[in-house]
Amino acid sequence: MHNLNAMRQQTTQIARDAGKLIMKHYGKPHQIDFKGTHDVVTEADKAAEALIVPALVAAYPSHHFVGEEGGHTGAPIEEAEYRWYIDPIDGTTNFANHIPHFCTSIALADANNQPILGVIYDPNRDEMFIAERGAGATLNDTPIHVTQTNNLDLSVMSTGFPYDRTTGDNNFAQFAHIAPRVRGIRRFGSAALDLAWVACGRLDAYWEWRINRWDFFAGWLLVTEAGGTVTDFSGETGETLNSGAQILATNSQIHAEMVKGLKATLEPTAG
Ligand code: LIP
């Protein structure tokens, strides 16, 4: 095992450097390319990934790397003891539309695909979120904790909608079921920041269908290290969660109620 403390320092610096680069691009008009009907990528995504991935590959050549824009690189996944999941800009739609809410998310996971280090940097607010398995979570070096809200009626939460909203798993049924039962609901457009904000107590919960490991692995660890619970919609922590097919992150207190609500929408008769 490498020195996790050194990895943490290095990853934090790389995320900060990526943030600086992204903000340089942010002020200029954006060249937008379409990856799908609604899924976009900008020059800044590519430039930030080109800053992050080679630096990590050079430092850890025996590891495997998965970047949102560049795909797989480094050692073959079946031989690598560690995997990195990198989202250079989580919240690209916000970035492309000059909405100041996006971040860089970098996660390190073990060979069982369980996160051991998570770094999320928000360059708009200069907020650095870090979690290390077993060592807690921090925001700008101060320990963070989830809220103590224990009632759905009093809860404020966020969610997201997948780029492909033409299929059944588009979150419309879940949104319709949950929204009337809670104090407030938000759609910010960055899954990584949604999770970081659950971890630091700005939100009581977050859920989403069909996101990618680079979107949520760092935030998953932040929430659990801050005292929260992260599962799929049925309360399980297997492949449905690990693949990003479904994610529910809460302050732990309202987890059972959220599972009950989301599960109800998965029943054949739910609307
Ligand atoms: C996006 C997320 C967003 C989610 C989208 C997408 P991107 O990531 O952070 O919250 O709803 O489906 O995954 O594409 O901006 O890096």
mmCIF file of C-alpha atoms and ligand atoms in Angstrom:
data_model
loop_
_atom_site.group_PDB
_atom_site.id
_atom_site.type_symbol
_atom_site.label_atom_id
_atom_site.label_comp_id
_atom_site.label_asym_id
_atom_site.label_seq_id
_atom_site.Cartn_x
_atom_site.Cartn_y
_atom_site.Cartn_z
ATOM 1 C CA MET A 1 0.000 0.000 0.000
ATOM 2 C CA HIS A 2 1.214 3.477 -0.858
ATOM 3 C CA ASN A 3 1.370 6.181 1.770
ATOM 4 C CA LEU A 4 -2.285 7.308 1.843
ATOM 5 C CA ASN A 5 -1.387 10.601 3.451
ATOM 6 C CA ALA A 6 0.996 11.443 0.601
ATOM 7 C CA MET A 7 -1.645 10.395 -1.945
ATOM 8 C CA ARG A 8 -4.147 12.634 -0.246
ATOM 9 C CA GLN A 9 -1.798 15.634 -0.364
ATOM 10 C CA GLN A 10 -0.949 15.023 -3.986
ATOM 11 C CA THR A 11 -4.561 14.459 -5.099
ATOM 12 C CA THR A 12 -5.670 17.594 -3.285
ATOM 13 C CA GLN A 13 -3.018 19.667 -5.061
ATOM 14 C CA ILE A 14 -3.955 18.185 -8.445
ATOM 15 C CA ALA A 15 -7.656 18.942 -7.846
ATOM 16 C CA ARG A 16 -6.790 22.519 -6.877
ATOM 17 C CA ASP A 17 -4.643 22.954 -10.009
ATOM 18 C CA ALA A 18 -7.483 21.543 -12.133
ATOM 19 C CA GLY A 19 -9.857 24.039 -10.504
ATOM 20 C CA LYS A 20 -7.601 26.951 -11.454
ATOM 21 C CA LEU A 21 -7.440 25.739 -15.041
ATOM 22 C CA ILE A 22 -11.222 25.260 -15.212
ATOM 23 C CA MET A 23 -11.872 28.781 -13.913
ATOM 24 C CA LYS A 24 -9.571 30.234 -16.610
ATOM 25 C CA HIS A 25 -11.779 28.560 -19.218
ATOM 26 C CA TYR A 26 -14.988 29.532 -17.400
ATOM 27 C CA GLY A 27 -14.686 33.228 -18.207
ATOM 28 C CA LYS A 28 -14.428 32.600 -21.970
ATOM 29 C CA PRO A 29 -17.095 31.547 -24.491
ATOM 30 C CA HIS A 30 -17.330 27.732 -24.495
ATOM 31 C CA GLN A 31 -16.928 25.405 -27.427
ATOM 32 C CA ILE A 32 -19.513 22.680 -26.691
ATOM 33 C CA ASP A 33 -19.453 19.211 -28.261
ATOM 34 C CA PHE A 34 -22.282 16.728 -27.862
ATOM 35 C CA LYS A 35 -21.523 13.221 -26.516
ATOM 36 C CA GLY A 36 -25.219 12.316 -26.723
ATOM 37 C CA THR A 37 -28.470 14.185 -27.407
ATOM 38 C CA HIS A 38 -28.181 16.122 -24.125
ATOM 39 C CA ASP A 39 -24.724 15.165 -22.797
ATOM 40 C CA VAL A 40 -22.045 17.787 -23.525
ATOM 41 C CA VAL A 41 -18.278 18.121 -23.181
ATOM 42 C CA THR A 42 -16.178 21.299 -23.337
ATOM 43 C CA GLU A 43 -12.521 22.083 -23.971
ATOM 44 C CA ALA A 44 -12.199 22.672 -20.227
ATOM 45 C CA ASP A 45 -13.293 19.092 -19.399
ATOM 46 C CA LYS A 46 -10.613 17.744 -21.733
ATOM 47 C CA ALA A 47 -7.903 20.158 -20.554
ATOM 48 C CA ALA A 48 -8.611 19.420 -16.866
ATOM 49 C CA GLU A 49 -8.565 15.671 -17.449
ATOM 50 C CA ALA A 50 -5.277 16.070 -19.380
ATOM 51 C CA LEU A 51 -3.868 17.814 -16.304
ATOM 52 C CA ILE A 52 -5.149 15.277 -13.750
ATOM 53 C CA VAL A 53 -4.742 11.848 -15.331
ATOM 54 C CA PRO A 54 -1.105 11.979 -16.565
ATOM 55 C CA ALA A 55 0.004 13.373 -13.182
ATOM 56 C CA LEU A 56 -1.641 10.455 -11.353
ATOM 57 C CA VAL A 57 -0.467 7.853 -13.890
ATOM 58 C CA ALA A 58 3.128 9.099 -13.516
ATOM 59 C CA ALA A 59 2.887 8.816 -9.734
ATOM 60 C CA TYR A 60 1.063 5.462 -9.644
ATOM 61 C CA PRO A 61 1.849 3.517 -12.842
ATOM 62 C CA SER A 62 0.649 0.206 -11.358
ATOM 63 C CA HIS A 63 -2.870 1.593 -10.774
ATOM 64 C CA HIS A 64 -5.828 1.677 -13.159
ATOM 65 C CA PHE A 65 -7.490 4.997 -14.111
ATOM 66 C CA VAL A 66 -10.956 5.775 -15.403
ATOM 67 C CA GLY A 67 -11.629 9.317 -16.586
ATOM 68 C CA GLU A 68 -14.983 10.620 -17.775
ATOM 69 C CA GLU A 69 -13.583 12.010 -21.000
ATOM 70 C CA GLY A 70 -10.535 9.806 -21.690
ATOM 71 C CA GLY A 71 -11.727 6.357 -20.674
ATOM 72 C CA HIS A 72 -9.394 3.715 -19.240
ATOM 73 C CA THR A 73 -5.624 4.044 -18.864
ATOM 74 C CA GLY A 74 -2.700 2.887 -16.674
ATOM 75 C CA ALA A 75 -2.238 -0.757 -15.645
ATOM 76 C CA PRO A 76 -4.882 -3.265 -16.824
ATOM 77 C CA ILE A 77 -7.801 -3.278 -14.410
ATOM 78 C CA GLU A 78 -7.493 -7.008 -13.630
ATOM 79 C CA GLU A 79 -3.857 -6.526 -12.539
ATOM 80 C CA ALA A 80 -4.260 -3.250 -10.648
ATOM 81 C CA GLU A 81 -4.612 -3.220 -6.895
ATOM 82 C CA TYR A 82 -6.144 0.280 -7.006
ATOM 83 C CA ARG A 83 -8.478 2.153 -9.332
ATOM 84 C CA TRP A 84 -9.000 5.879 -9.729
ATOM 85 C CA TYR A 85 -12.237 7.464 -10.921
ATOM 86 C CA ILE A 86 -11.846 10.997 -12.244
ATOM 87 C CA ASP A 87 -14.482 13.524 -13.251
ATOM 88 C CA PRO A 88 -12.600 16.656 -14.377
ATOM 89 C CA ILE A 89 -15.826 18.711 -14.321
ATOM 90 C CA ASP A 90 -18.871 17.273 -12.608
ATOM 91 C CA GLY A 91 -21.693 19.584 -13.604
ATOM 92 C CA THR A 92 -20.579 20.168 -17.189
ATOM 93 C CA THR A 93 -24.021 21.423 -18.235
ATOM 94 C CA ASN A 94 -23.803 24.095 -15.522
ATOM 95 C CA PHE A 95 -20.258 24.994 -16.586
ATOM 96 C CA ALA A 96 -21.221 25.221 -20.257
ATOM 97 C CA ASN A 97 -24.174 27.514 -19.416
ATOM 98 C CA HIS A 98 -22.134 29.743 -17.080
ATOM 99 C CA ILE A 99 -23.971 28.511 -13.990
ATOM 100 C CA PRO A 100 -21.352 28.640 -11.217
ATOM 101 C CA HIS A 101 -21.960 25.203 -9.735
ATOM 102 C CA PHE A 102 -19.521 22.437 -10.737
ATOM 103 C CA CYS A 103 -16.490 20.679 -9.298
ATOM 104 C CA THR A 104 -13.623 18.282 -9.856
ATOM 105 C CA SER A 105 -14.102 14.844 -8.322
ATOM 106 C CA ILE A 106 -11.296 12.308 -7.819
ATOM 107 C CA ALA A 107 -11.714 8.962 -6.032
ATOM 108 C CA LEU A 108 -9.324 6.138 -5.240
ATOM 109 C CA ALA A 109 -10.863 2.679 -4.774
ATOM 110 C CA ASP A 110 -9.463 -0.700 -3.778
ATOM 111 C CA ALA A 111 -9.570 -3.850 -5.923
ATOM 112 C CA ASN A 112 -13.081 -4.585 -4.570
ATOM 113 C CA ASN A 113 -14.203 -1.218 -5.928
ATOM 114 C CA GLN A 114 -14.742 0.291 -2.500
ATOM 115 C CA PRO A 115 -13.614 3.937 -2.184
ATOM 116 C CA ILE A 116 -10.698 4.658 0.162
ATOM 117 C CA LEU A 117 -9.952 8.287 -0.715
ATOM 118 C CA GLY A 118 -12.296 10.950 -2.062
ATOM 119 C CA VAL A 119 -11.425 14.517 -3.076
ATOM 120 C CA ILE A 120 -13.975 17.023 -4.397
ATOM 121 C CA TYR A 121 -12.933 20.579 -5.185
ATOM 122 C CA ASP A 122 -15.461 23.351 -5.834
ATOM 123 C CA PRO A 123 -13.480 26.158 -7.539
ATOM 124 C CA ASN A 124 -16.369 28.665 -7.389
ATOM 125 C CA ARG A 125 -16.435 28.620 -3.585
ATOM 126 C CA ASP A 126 -12.834 27.491 -3.039
ATOM 127 C CA GLU A 127 -14.153 24.529 -1.047
ATOM 128 C CA MET A 128 -12.023 21.388 -0.741
ATOM 129 C CA PHE A 129 -13.840 18.293 0.518
ATOM 130 C CA ILE A 130 -11.687 15.311 1.494
ATOM 131 C CA ALA A 131 -12.590 11.895 2.898
ATOM 132 C CA GLU A 132 -10.324 9.036 3.804
ATOM 133 C CA ARG A 133 -11.716 5.641 4.744
ATOM 134 C CA GLY A 134 -11.755 5.356 8.546
ATOM 135 C CA ALA A 135 -10.343 8.854 9.049
ATOM 136 C CA GLY A 136 -13.434 11.058 8.636
ATOM 137 C CA ALA A 137 -14.342 13.835 6.230
ATOM 138 C CA THR A 138 -13.315 17.482 6.087
ATOM 139 C CA LEU A 139 -14.238 20.718 4.329
ATOM 140 C CA ASN A 140 -11.239 23.050 4.053
ATOM 141 C CA ASP A 141 -9.544 20.985 6.782
ATOM 142 C CA THR A 142 -12.443 21.255 9.264
ATOM 143 C CA PRO A 143 -14.274 18.003 10.142
ATOM 144 C CA ILE A 144 -17.795 17.763 8.694
ATOM 145 C CA HIS A 145 -20.887 15.821 9.769
ATOM 146 C CA VAL A 146 -24.288 15.065 8.338
ATOM 147 C CA THR A 147 -27.424 16.688 9.791
ATOM 148 C CA GLN A 148 -29.513 15.287 12.625
ATOM 149 C CA THR A 149 -32.865 15.850 10.857
ATOM 150 C CA ASN A 150 -34.982 12.819 11.701
ATOM 151 C CA ASN A 151 -38.238 13.584 9.951
ATOM 152 C CA LEU A 152 -38.942 13.556 6.215
ATOM 153 C CA ASP A 153 -41.333 16.534 6.536
ATOM 154 C CA LEU A 154 -38.424 18.672 7.794
ATOM 155 C CA SER A 155 -35.860 17.432 5.276
ATOM 156 C CA VAL A 156 -34.256 19.325 2.403
ATOM 157 C CA MET A 157 -32.774 17.186 -0.331
ATOM 158 C CA SER A 158 -31.571 17.129 -3.908
ATOM 159 C CA THR A 159 -31.857 14.786 -6.846
ATOM 160 C CA GLY A 160 -30.858 14.582 -10.505
ATOM 161 C CA PHE A 161 -32.222 13.368 -13.814
ATOM 162 C CA PRO A 162 -30.247 11.226 -16.282
ATOM 163 C CA TYR A 163 -29.234 12.654 -19.666
ATOM 164 C CA ASP A 164 -31.353 10.018 -21.378
ATOM 165 C CA ARG A 165 -34.803 10.820 -20.010
ATOM 166 C CA THR A 166 -36.759 8.856 -22.607
ATOM 167 C CA THR A 167 -36.582 5.520 -20.755
ATOM 168 C CA GLY A 168 -38.515 4.411 -17.676
ATOM 169 C CA ASP A 169 -35.625 5.014 -15.236
ATOM 170 C CA ASN A 170 -35.878 8.782 -15.661
ATOM 171 C CA ASN A 171 -36.651 9.632 -12.005
ATOM 172 C CA PHE A 172 -40.040 11.207 -12.776
ATOM 173 C CA ALA A 173 -42.002 8.689 -10.643
ATOM 174 C CA GLN A 174 -39.536 9.015 -7.746
ATOM 175 C CA PHE A 175 -39.593 12.822 -7.903
ATOM 176 C CA ALA A 176 -43.416 12.886 -7.953
ATOM 177 C CA HIS A 177 -43.578 10.572 -4.934
ATOM 178 C CA ILE A 178 -40.901 12.222 -2.770
ATOM 179 C CA ALA A 179 -41.411 15.944 -3.549
ATOM 180 C CA PRO A 180 -44.756 16.371 -1.720
ATOM 181 C CA ARG A 181 -43.419 14.580 1.368
ATOM 182 C CA VAL A 182 -40.387 16.792 2.135
ATOM 183 C CA ARG A 183 -39.679 20.410 3.140
ATOM 184 C CA GLY A 184 -37.633 21.223 0.069
ATOM 185 C CA ILE A 185 -36.194 19.613 -3.015
ATOM 186 C CA ARG A 186 -33.409 20.898 -5.303
ATOM 187 C CA ARG A 187 -31.820 19.943 -8.638
ATOM 188 C CA PHE A 188 -28.339 21.484 -8.652
ATOM 189 C CA GLY A 189 -26.746 19.511 -11.515
ATOM 190 C CA SER A 190 -23.598 18.131 -9.893
ATOM 191 C CA ALA A 191 -23.946 14.742 -8.228
ATOM 192 C CA ALA A 192 -20.514 15.055 -6.600
ATOM 193 C CA LEU A 193 -21.446 18.370 -4.947
ATOM 194 C CA ASP A 194 -24.870 17.017 -3.952
ATOM 195 C CA LEU A 195 -23.053 14.276 -2.029
ATOM 196 C CA ALA A 196 -20.467 16.665 -0.574
ATOM 197 C CA TRP A 197 -23.342 18.861 0.621
ATOM 198 C CA VAL A 198 -25.069 15.913 2.320
ATOM 199 C CA ALA A 199 -21.730 15.193 4.012
ATOM 200 C CA CYS A 200 -21.334 18.759 5.302
ATOM 201 C CA GLY A 201 -24.946 19.133 6.431
ATOM 202 C CA ARG A 202 -26.347 21.503 3.779
ATOM 203 C CA LEU A 203 -28.694 18.765 2.577
ATOM 204 C CA ASP A 204 -30.353 15.912 4.457
ATOM 205 C CA ALA A 205 -30.391 13.544 1.470
ATOM 206 C CA TYR A 206 -29.746 13.040 -2.252
ATOM 207 C CA TRP A 207 -30.828 10.326 -4.671
ATOM 208 C CA GLU A 208 -30.371 9.660 -8.372
ATOM 209 C CA TRP A 209 -30.633 6.940 -11.035
ATOM 210 C CA ARG A 210 -27.897 5.973 -13.490
ATOM 211 C CA ILE A 211 -24.821 7.982 -12.625
ATOM 212 C CA ASN A 212 -21.191 6.942 -13.153
ATOM 213 C CA ARG A 213 -18.468 5.966 -10.700
ATOM 214 C CA TRP A 214 -16.555 9.154 -11.488
ATOM 215 C CA ASP A 215 -19.656 11.138 -10.436
ATOM 216 C CA PHE A 216 -20.180 9.540 -7.031
ATOM 217 C CA PHE A 217 -17.279 7.464 -5.652
ATOM 218 C CA ALA A 218 -15.583 10.412 -3.912
ATOM 219 C CA GLY A 219 -18.913 11.746 -2.604
ATOM 220 C CA TRP A 220 -20.023 8.286 -1.447
ATOM 221 C CA LEU A 221 -16.999 8.124 0.875
ATOM 222 C CA LEU A 222 -17.547 11.708 2.041
ATOM 223 C CA VAL A 223 -21.100 10.895 3.137
ATOM 224 C CA THR A 224 -20.245 7.677 4.958
ATOM 225 C CA GLU A 225 -17.208 9.232 6.657
ATOM 226 C CA ALA A 226 -19.397 12.159 7.779
ATOM 227 C CA GLY A 227 -21.839 9.773 9.486
ATOM 228 C CA GLY A 228 -24.323 9.279 6.644
ATOM 229 C CA THR A 229 -25.601 6.183 4.873
ATOM 230 C CA VAL A 230 -25.305 5.371 1.159
ATOM 231 C CA THR A 231 -27.227 2.518 -0.492
ATOM 232 C CA ASP A 232 -29.357 1.746 -3.515
ATOM 233 C CA PHE A 233 -33.111 2.488 -3.392
ATOM 234 C CA SER A 234 -33.735 -0.817 -1.581
ATOM 235 C CA GLY A 235 -31.224 -0.109 1.158
ATOM 236 C CA GLU A 236 -28.583 -2.498 -0.260
ATOM 237 C CA THR A 237 -24.878 -1.812 -0.892
ATOM 238 C CA GLY A 238 -24.232 -4.312 -3.718
ATOM 239 C CA GLU A 239 -23.699 -3.833 -7.443
ATOM 240 C CA THR A 240 -26.800 -1.676 -8.002
ATOM 241 C CA LEU A 241 -25.164 0.972 -5.821
ATOM 242 C CA ASN A 242 -21.559 0.283 -6.832
ATOM 243 C CA SER A 243 -22.290 0.648 -10.560
ATOM 244 C CA GLY A 244 -24.232 3.901 -10.018
ATOM 245 C CA ALA A 245 -27.501 2.364 -11.260
ATOM 246 C CA GLN A 246 -29.208 3.755 -8.128
ATOM 247 C CA ILE A 247 -27.848 5.869 -5.300
ATOM 248 C CA LEU A 248 -29.509 7.101 -2.135
ATOM 249 C CA ALA A 249 -27.379 9.091 0.324
ATOM 250 C CA THR A 250 -28.831 10.383 3.582
ATOM 251 C CA ASN A 251 -27.917 11.622 7.027
ATOM 252 C CA SER A 252 -28.736 8.050 8.260
ATOM 253 C CA GLN A 253 -31.687 9.326 10.352
ATOM 254 C CA ILE A 254 -34.128 9.454 7.422
ATOM 255 C CA HIS A 255 -32.639 6.557 5.454
ATOM 256 C CA ALA A 256 -35.330 3.995 6.278
ATOM 257 C CA GLU A 257 -38.124 6.444 5.381
ATOM 258 C CA MET A 258 -36.425 7.331 2.076
ATOM 259 C CA VAL A 259 -35.947 3.651 1.203
ATOM 260 C CA LYS A 260 -39.633 3.066 1.955
ATOM 261 C CA GLY A 261 -40.628 5.950 -0.331
ATOM 262 C CA LEU A 262 -38.327 5.040 -3.209
ATOM 263 C CA LYS A 263 -39.161 1.331 -2.990
ATOM 264 C CA ALA A 264 -42.862 2.189 -3.230
ATOM 265 C CA THR A 265 -42.200 3.812 -6.613
ATOM 266 C CA LEU A 266 -40.585 0.630 -7.911
ATOM 267 C CA GLU A 267 -43.714 -1.465 -7.261
ATOM 268 C CA PRO A 268 -45.561 -2.307 -10.514
ATOM 269 C CA THR A 269 -48.647 -0.270 -9.494
ATOM 270 C CA ALA A 270 -46.739 2.865 -8.370
ATOM 271 C CA GLY A 271 -47.300 6.129 -10.197
HETATM 272 C C1 LIP B 1 -23.724 14.880 -14.272
HETATM 273 C C2 LIP B 1 -24.092 14.839 -12.790
HETATM 274 C C3 LIP B 1 -25.510 15.337 -12.661
HETATM 275 C C4 LIP B 1 -26.342 14.216 -13.151
HETATM 276 C C5 LIP B 1 -26.026 13.914 -14.601
HETATM 277 C C6 LIP B 1 -24.533 13.764 -14.858
HETATM 278 P P1 LIP B 1 -21.497 15.521 -15.616
HETATM 279 O O1 LIP B 1 -22.343 14.709 -14.482
HETATM 280 O O2 LIP B 1 -23.270 15.353 -11.922
HETATM 281 O O3 LIP B 1 -25.895 15.632 -11.342
HETATM 282 O O4 LIP B 1 -27.699 14.488 -12.964
HETATM 283 O O5 LIP B 1 -26.715 12.750 -14.970
HETATM 284 O O6 LIP B 1 -24.043 12.543 -14.428
HETATM 285 O O7 LIP B 1 -21.890 14.933 -16.929
HETATM 286 O O8 LIP B 1 -21.860 16.944 -15.502
HETATM 287 O O9 LIP B 1 -20.079 15.254 -15.255
#
